[in-house]
Amino acid sequence: MAHEATHDQHDHHHAPQGFFQRWVMSTNHKDIGTLYLIFSLTMFFIGGSFAMVIRAELFKPGLDLVQPYFFNEMTTMHALVMIFGAIMPAFVGLGNWMIPLMIGAPDMALPRMNNLSFWILPFAFALMLSTLFLPGGGPAGGWTMYPPLSLQSGSLAYVVFSIHLMGISSIMGAINIIATILNMRAPGMDLLKMPVFVWSWLITAFLLIAVMPVLAGAVTMLLTDKYFGTSFFNPGGGGDPVLYQHVFWFFGHPEVYIMILPAFGIISEIVPTFARKPIFGYRAMVYAIACIAFLSFIVWAHHMFAVGLPLGADIFFMYATMLIAVPTGVKVFNWVATMWGGSMTFETPMLFAIAFIILFTIGGFSGLMLALVPADFQYHDTYFVVAHFHYVLVTGAAFAIMAATYYWLPKWTGHMYNEFWGKVHFWCSVVFVNVLFFPQHFLGLAGMPRRIPDYNVAFANFNMISSIGGFLFGASQLIFLGVVVHCAFFARKKAADRVWEGAKGLEWTVPSPAPHHTFEVPPVVRDEELAHGHVND
Amino acid sequence: MSQQHDIYYVPSKSQWPIVAAVVMFITVFGAAHWLNAEPGESGFGKTVITIGAIGILGMFFGWFRSVIKESLAGNYNHQVDTSFRMGMMWFIFSEVMFFGAFFGALFYIRNFSVPWLGGEGHGVLTHQYLYGAYSAAWGAAGGNGPLQVGGAFSVVQPWGLPLLNTLILLTSSVTVTIAHHALRAGHRGKILLFLGLTVLLGATFLYCQAHEYMEAYKELNLTLHSGVYGSTFFMLTGFHGLHVTLGTIMLAVIWCRVLKGHFNKEHHFGFEAVAWYWHFVDVVWLGLFLFVYIL
Ligand code: HEM
Ligand SMILES: [Cu+2]
């Protein structure tokens, strides 16, 4: 078998390339990662503008600004854009950039497929967003697309096909990540010496391959029920609308972990760096991720307690759900133990990481409250659920992505971002996000339903507070944009190769900015360089 | 696994990914437009789908051709081969999960939703208020639900064509394995014979299935509209048939490549990938035969 040099000749050491060649035909994990991140940031602002419409309408009771149907389009599109367009592609972008650097690989295992995974996304979202301009309007039945409501939407076919496209993109991306991690590690980079971020992506990729096809199946059944006369969700024909919810949430719950496991990985990189201590309980961290991934397959019906499941099912899913708190707790305690006794400094990435740990834990606690069947009968479909998942997704997933951006931006661009403005961004975000979402807990407990454009005057005060928080949080993200753009194009201060004093791992051994091609020859991995080089001792 | 190379291989830039993204977009855009067109409206949907579909075929042709060229040029080392293998295995796993969604739906409907509609256990109220006259049953006796959606129908008997199809697919799994062994032993004639047989068996299967569908529609009144029985029957067997079609085409392509001498004893990932795929399609069929036809 040919092990000898089979390097490609056309591509390398040919510095000047056309713009189109470089960005559209790329096989370079860094360029593709950058594309993913730019796409994600764009979607973050598009989805964010939808959220501004929602909060503006909810600023005070009454229908002041938008039509109810448009409001529902906004809640639906906001969620779809944020989940599939902002959070997931951001993690894939980070994985693309960092995984090869962290394991000493020259690129992803299947670079062309990598490019396809990315380029599907802009088209998929063009298809989905175009429905807003169709005569019949966009989807408005919620991102969960429950039948029979979603079947009434004229644009269902567009949404279903765009979800198919995103699914194909995610599956290919995940296959690529698994093949990269399993097949492209530099000699000496044993599985149990890999950075936790790489581990978290390995397991996330497995989840993606396991559940994205199930989502495809669920929406395909919607499509055939609407357009081809099948009866999957029609009781008259022997079907059951609740079947959709089962299939959807079999995808949906692992999906929420797809959006948080890479965040766990990021936090597990950042905390040790700024505490200048190895992570506490490396193996426990890895096993906890695996354990969470396993459990995520057997808890889906906690989203359906209120549909009237058989009692046995209610009880099983309640206890299974509460079990997830155990490995999640292991992670939180280990992060805290990592900081304990460390010599900590508080640069922007660390600030976001600490905020993550605290605020994500709040989201975990409200999750536990929702997991209690009798309590969930009351909380379900109220603003309490909205508060819960925004704590885990905004102060969880999105904060981790911001932390990662500040952490690795100097490595990507070769320049330090502006620490002062980074901190301003952090403090604005962390304050306003709580103004935005904390009152929603109380609204929910008091019984305000989610996904409605108008509400009882009794809820007026907290809604106004929440909306003000929302506008300010939205505005704070412009600072983020400013810091990133400044760092990429205008910053002067050169970044060192090892950007952060306490940082360990292969990615810090390459120059800043990381050259177009790294590790063309497998690096010699020395355990002292790795954050977890000695776990096996 | 990752230790046996001294330099990595990274492929050159390629236009095919962006072409693929564009043609996929054109196809689904056309399909969505077509589905959304008002009843009387002609619309351009179908034309667009056709353009997209031709584009997809062209894209596959072009992309694979360039990959085959690189492979024949000896560009791909052992590590690349392993990446390809992993890619194919995980792709098949994703397909398993896709079928899993539909099998899961079938199990749920048979074990829960239909009995509940008949008044058993949990669904007693739905039954009382809406469908008092319905007694739960599967197949022709009640598989199209309380409203008899699609009208009375009869089911396809398992021990005729479906059994034949089972035997055909099982045989084809054997023939493709023989071809694989022949490939490893380097007997070209034997490979061509048995791989060719596999292609023929696949085609025969498809012919029988088309025949079965026609009979179902014309004589049994079993259609996609026959309540949830018809939905699960046609969606499961239909998606499977689609996969057999793809598999057969891929096998035929591999046959041509064997003819051209593209494979040798060590280097034949393309062949193995298709063989795995074929076994996967075979196993899915066994599930279908058991759960859709027999039980
Ligand atoms: C300790 C961990 C967690 C528990 C026990 C938990 C529990 C729950 C429960 C019971 C619900 C359903 C509430 C209802 O609809 O009545 C729910 C909803 C939700 N959770 Fe969690 N959760 C946890 C962590 C997470 C994480 C990590 C994420 C995402 C990063 C997440 C995202 C969501 C989302 C998006 C919804 C709402 C889905 C919808 O209806 O639109 N949860 N959670
Ligand atoms: Cu859940």
XYZ file of N, CA and C in Angstrom, chain A residues 190-272:
249
model
N -3.280 9.953 21.676
C -4.224 8.879 21.996
C -5.598 9.457 22.263
N -6.590 8.588 22.156
C -7.958 9.078 22.373
C -8.079 9.765 23.727
N -7.493 9.156 24.750
C -7.654 9.744 26.078
C -6.601 10.809 26.382
N -5.967 11.304 25.330
C -5.151 12.503 25.532
C -5.731 13.669 24.749
N -6.809 13.412 24.048
C -7.384 14.472 23.214
C -7.968 15.567 24.090
N -7.955 16.798 23.586
C -8.635 17.870 24.309
C -10.125 17.537 24.496
N -10.704 18.050 25.565
C -12.108 17.745 25.830
C -12.999 18.279 24.707
N -12.591 19.399 24.098
C -13.389 19.938 23.000
C -13.503 18.911 21.871
N -12.402 18.236 21.586
C -12.425 17.232 20.520
C -13.331 16.069 20.930
N -13.215 15.659 22.162
C -14.097 14.596 22.648
C -15.557 14.999 22.524
N -15.846 16.219 22.934
C -17.249 16.631 22.912
C -17.769 16.627 21.484
N -16.910 16.992 20.532
C -17.370 16.993 19.139
C -17.526 15.573 18.604
N -16.656 14.671 19.034
C -16.780 13.283 18.582
C -18.163 12.747 18.955
N -18.553 13.014 20.193
C -19.830 12.473 20.660
C -20.997 13.234 20.044
N -20.838 14.528 19.892
C -21.883 15.308 19.231
C -22.108 14.828 17.805
N -21.012 14.523 17.126
C -21.139 14.083 15.737
C -21.921 12.776 15.680
N -21.641 11.915 16.645
C -22.417 10.677 16.697
C -23.908 10.982 16.878
N -24.207 11.898 17.791
C -25.616 12.254 18.001
C -26.233 12.788 16.713
N -25.482 13.621 16.010
C -26.016 14.206 14.779
C -26.365 13.133 13.765
N -25.443 12.184 13.589
C -25.711 11.149 12.589
C -26.897 10.298 13.023
N -27.057 10.143 14.327
C -28.148 9.302 14.796
C -29.501 9.988 14.689
N -29.584 11.295 14.874
C -30.919 11.891 14.952
C -31.319 12.782 13.787
N -30.379 13.328 13.029
C -30.817 14.148 11.898
C -31.654 13.347 10.902
N -31.317 12.075 10.650
C -32.182 11.300 9.745
C -33.582 11.109 10.316
N -33.685 11.053 11.625
C -35.003 10.882 12.231
C -35.839 12.145 12.016
N -35.197 13.301 12.142
C -35.916 14.537 11.829
C -36.353 14.536 10.374
N -35.454 14.095 9.503
C -35.810 14.038 8.088
C -37.038 13.158 7.908
N -37.065 12.019 8.609
C -38.226 11.143 8.521
C -39.483 11.842 9.007
N -39.388 12.520 10.139
C -40.567 13.181 10.700
C -41.132 14.215 9.733
N -40.261 15.066 9.183
C -40.789 16.103 8.306
C -41.235 15.522 6.965
N -40.633 14.398 6.583
C -41.107 13.743 5.361
C -42.545 13.262 5.548
N -42.838 12.750 6.734
C -44.217 12.323 6.988
C -45.165 13.520 6.957
N -44.710 14.660 7.461
C -45.544 15.864 7.346
C -45.826 16.161 5.880
N -44.754 16.092 5.096
C -44.871 16.424 3.679
C -45.874 15.504 2.989
N -45.756 14.194 3.244
C -46.663 13.284 2.545
C -48.073 13.403 3.104
N -48.211 13.699 4.386
C -49.563 13.904 4.912
C -50.230 15.092 4.243
N -49.445 16.137 4.007
C -50.070 17.312 3.424
C -50.292 17.174 1.922
N -49.291 16.666 1.226
C -49.361 16.741 -0.237
C -49.679 15.423 -0.926
N -49.496 14.299 -0.235
C -49.681 13.030 -0.934
C -50.735 12.136 -0.303
N -51.505 12.684 0.624
C -52.648 11.936 1.123
C -52.348 10.789 2.060
N -51.204 10.769 2.722
C -50.986 9.735 3.736
C -51.695 10.128 5.032
N -51.771 9.194 5.980
C -52.534 9.439 7.212
C -51.716 9.253 8.475
N -50.406 9.516 8.405
C -49.599 9.263 9.599
C -50.157 9.980 10.823
N -50.582 11.206 10.619
C -50.975 12.016 11.768
C -52.472 12.311 11.768
N -53.219 11.468 11.081
C -54.651 11.690 10.965
C -55.403 10.550 11.655
N -56.005 10.811 12.811
C -56.664 9.737 13.553
C -57.771 9.072 12.733
N -58.431 9.840 11.879
C -59.469 9.251 11.058
C -58.955 8.089 10.225
N -57.688 8.163 9.840
C -57.104 7.103 9.042
C -56.286 6.129 9.866
N -56.396 6.209 11.186
C -55.658 5.285 12.037
C -54.353 5.858 12.561
N -53.988 7.062 12.139
C -52.742 7.672 12.608
C -52.938 8.428 13.907
N -51.956 9.256 14.241
C -52.014 9.934 15.534
C -51.090 11.153 15.498
N -51.629 12.357 15.750
C -50.743 13.518 15.749
C -49.641 13.404 16.798
N -49.904 12.671 17.865
C -48.884 12.524 18.912
C -47.682 11.732 18.392
N -47.932 10.883 17.385
C -46.809 10.160 16.775
C -45.756 11.142 16.291
N -46.212 12.236 15.684
C -45.248 13.221 15.209
C -44.383 13.717 16.363
N -45.040 13.997 17.476
C -44.285 14.542 18.609
C -43.241 13.540 19.093
N -43.598 12.254 19.090
C -42.608 11.263 19.507
C -41.411 11.264 18.562
N -41.695 11.211 17.266
C -40.584 11.144 16.323
C -39.774 12.434 16.392
N -40.498 13.564 16.436
C -39.787 14.832 16.468
C -38.884 14.930 17.691
N -39.405 14.569 18.857
C -38.591 14.753 20.070
C -37.541 13.680 20.226
N -37.713 12.544 19.538
C -36.613 11.593 19.530
C -35.402 12.248 18.873
N -35.688 13.085 17.881
C -34.640 13.947 17.353
C -34.363 15.115 18.302
N -35.441 15.741 18.778
C -35.337 17.041 19.433
C -34.533 17.044 20.701
N -34.692 16.039 21.543
C -33.901 16.143 22.759
C -32.408 15.936 22.508
N -32.002 14.881 21.767
C -30.571 14.823 21.425
C -30.105 16.122 20.750
N -30.983 16.714 19.973
C -30.621 17.976 19.311
C -30.227 19.047 20.334
N -30.953 19.151 21.451
C -30.557 20.190 22.402
C -29.178 19.867 22.971
N -28.836 18.581 23.062
C -27.487 18.257 23.525
C -26.449 18.472 22.444
N -26.872 18.336 21.186
C -25.975 18.691 20.095
C -25.570 20.158 20.235
N -26.489 20.953 20.766
C -26.192 22.377 20.898
C -25.480 22.712 22.201
N -25.293 21.753 23.092
C -24.620 22.109 24.329
C -23.327 21.328 24.543
N -23.199 20.101 24.002
C -21.976 19.342 24.278
C -20.722 20.058 23.769
N -20.736 20.593 22.525
C -19.519 21.312 22.120
C -19.253 22.526 23.013
N -20.323 23.097 23.557
C -20.135 24.207 24.490
C -19.424 23.709 25.744
N -19.819 22.539 26.229
C -19.101 21.952 27.361
C -17.616 21.810 27.025
N -17.364 21.363 25.791
C -15.976 21.191 25.378
C -15.218 22.507 25.419
N -15.845 23.560 24.917
C -15.186 24.867 24.888
C -14.861 25.326 26.306
N -15.840 25.213 27.181
C -15.625 25.676 28.551
C -14.501 24.857 29.193
N -14.443 23.572 28.848
C -13.391 22.726 29.417
C -12.019 23.070 28.866
N -11.938 23.797 27.760
C -10.642 24.291 27.296
C -10.278 25.589 27.989
N -11.287 26.469 28.128
C -10.992 27.831 28.577
C -10.689 27.887 30.072
N -11.493 27.157 30.854
C -11.321 27.261 32.304
C -9.909 26.851 32.746
N -9.376 25.706 32.277
C -8.017 25.358 32.712
C -6.981 26.402 32.286
